[in-house]
Short mmCIF file of C-alpha atoms in Angstrom, two decimals:
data_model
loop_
_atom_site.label_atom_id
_atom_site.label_comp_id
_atom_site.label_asym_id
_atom_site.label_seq_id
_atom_site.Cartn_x
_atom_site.Cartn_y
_atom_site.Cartn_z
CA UNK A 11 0.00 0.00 0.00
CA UNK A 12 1.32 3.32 -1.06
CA UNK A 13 1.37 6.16 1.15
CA UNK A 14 2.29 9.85 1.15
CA UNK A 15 4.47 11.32 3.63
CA UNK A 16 1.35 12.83 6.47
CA UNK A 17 0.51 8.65 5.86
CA UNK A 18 3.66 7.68 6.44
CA UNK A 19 4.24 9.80 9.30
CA UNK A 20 1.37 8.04 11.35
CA UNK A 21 2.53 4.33 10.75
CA UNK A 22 6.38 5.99 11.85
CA UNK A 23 4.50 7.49 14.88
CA UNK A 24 5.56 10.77 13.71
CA UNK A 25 3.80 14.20 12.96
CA UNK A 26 3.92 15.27 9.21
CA UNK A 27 5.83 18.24 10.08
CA UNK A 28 8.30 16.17 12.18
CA UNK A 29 8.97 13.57 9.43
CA UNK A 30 9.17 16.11 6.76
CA UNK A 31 12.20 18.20 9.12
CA UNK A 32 13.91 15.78 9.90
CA UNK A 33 13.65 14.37 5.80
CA UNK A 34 15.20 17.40 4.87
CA UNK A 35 17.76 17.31 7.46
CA UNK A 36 18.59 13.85 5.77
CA UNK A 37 18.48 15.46 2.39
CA UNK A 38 16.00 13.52 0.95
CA UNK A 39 13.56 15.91 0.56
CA UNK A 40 14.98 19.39 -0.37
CA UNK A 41 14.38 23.45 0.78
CA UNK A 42 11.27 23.26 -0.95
CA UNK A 43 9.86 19.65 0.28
CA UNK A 44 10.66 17.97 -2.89
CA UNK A 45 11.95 14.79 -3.19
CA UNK A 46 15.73 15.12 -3.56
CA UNK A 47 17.04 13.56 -7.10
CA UNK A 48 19.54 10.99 -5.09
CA UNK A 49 16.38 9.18 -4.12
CA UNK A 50 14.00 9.20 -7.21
CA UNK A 51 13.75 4.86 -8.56
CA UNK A 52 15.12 3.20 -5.72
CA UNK A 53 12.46 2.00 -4.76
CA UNK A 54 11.15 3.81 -1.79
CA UNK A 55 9.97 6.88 -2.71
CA UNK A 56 8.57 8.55 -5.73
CA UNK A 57 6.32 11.37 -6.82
CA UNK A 58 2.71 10.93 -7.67
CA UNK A 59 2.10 13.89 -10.11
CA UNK A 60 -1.63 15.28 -9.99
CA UNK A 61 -3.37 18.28 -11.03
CA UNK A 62 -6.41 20.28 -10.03
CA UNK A 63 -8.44 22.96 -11.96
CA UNK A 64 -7.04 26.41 -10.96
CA UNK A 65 -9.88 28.67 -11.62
CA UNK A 66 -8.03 32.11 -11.56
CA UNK A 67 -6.07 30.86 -14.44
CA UNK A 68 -8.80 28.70 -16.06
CA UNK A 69 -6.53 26.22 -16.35
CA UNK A 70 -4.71 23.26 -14.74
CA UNK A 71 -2.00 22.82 -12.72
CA UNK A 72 0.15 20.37 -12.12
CA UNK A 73 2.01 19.45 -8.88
CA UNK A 74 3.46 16.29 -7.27
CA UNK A 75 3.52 14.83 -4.28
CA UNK A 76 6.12 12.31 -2.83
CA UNK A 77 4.79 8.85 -1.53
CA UNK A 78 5.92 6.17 -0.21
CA UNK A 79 5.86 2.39 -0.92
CA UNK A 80 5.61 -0.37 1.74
CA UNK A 81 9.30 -0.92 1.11
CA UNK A 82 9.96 2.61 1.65
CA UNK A 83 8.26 2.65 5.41
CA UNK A 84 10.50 0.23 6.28
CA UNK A 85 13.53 2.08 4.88
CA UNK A 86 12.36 5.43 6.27
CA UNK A 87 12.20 3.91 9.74
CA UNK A 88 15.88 2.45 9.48
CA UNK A 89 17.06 6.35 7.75
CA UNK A 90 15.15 7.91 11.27
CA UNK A 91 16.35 4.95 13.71
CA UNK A 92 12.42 3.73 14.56
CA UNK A 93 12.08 0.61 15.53
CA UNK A 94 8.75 -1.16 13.47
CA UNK A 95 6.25 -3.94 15.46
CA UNK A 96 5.14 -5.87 13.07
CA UNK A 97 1.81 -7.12 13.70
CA UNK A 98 0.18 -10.28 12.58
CA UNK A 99 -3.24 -10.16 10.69
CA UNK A 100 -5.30 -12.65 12.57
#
């Protein structure tokens, strides 16, 4: 299940604004809360481009936003040192 990073931050037990700090501290995201080029096709991350109707252009616009994969919540948690309970599905 893919996630985006406010997702993410909730299975890490973080807040969005917490995860997203200390991302950038990492470097992985950049000044602008981008998704830092190092990282794009490993596997982890990547950035789900969408758009929405901007009315006081009339047009659309595009933007992106990074998410994660199920791979990449267990790699985030190793980058931030949280430890992850897995829990069986009974």
């Amino acid at each position: 299940m893919n996630r985006d990073l406010t997702q993410a931050a909730a299975v890490l037990g973080l807040g969005p604004r917490k995860l997203r700090r200390q991302l950038r501290t990492l470097g992985i995201l950049d000044h602008e809360g981008k998704l830092a080029s190092a990282y794009r096709d490993k596997g982890h991350l990547y950035v789900d481009t969408r758009q929405r109707w901007n009315a006081s252009i009339g047009s659309w616009t595009s933007y992106g936003v990074v998410m994660s994969t199920e791979r990449g919540i267990e790699w985030l948690a190793k980058q931030l040192g949280i430890t992850i309970t897995r829990k069986d599905v009974a």
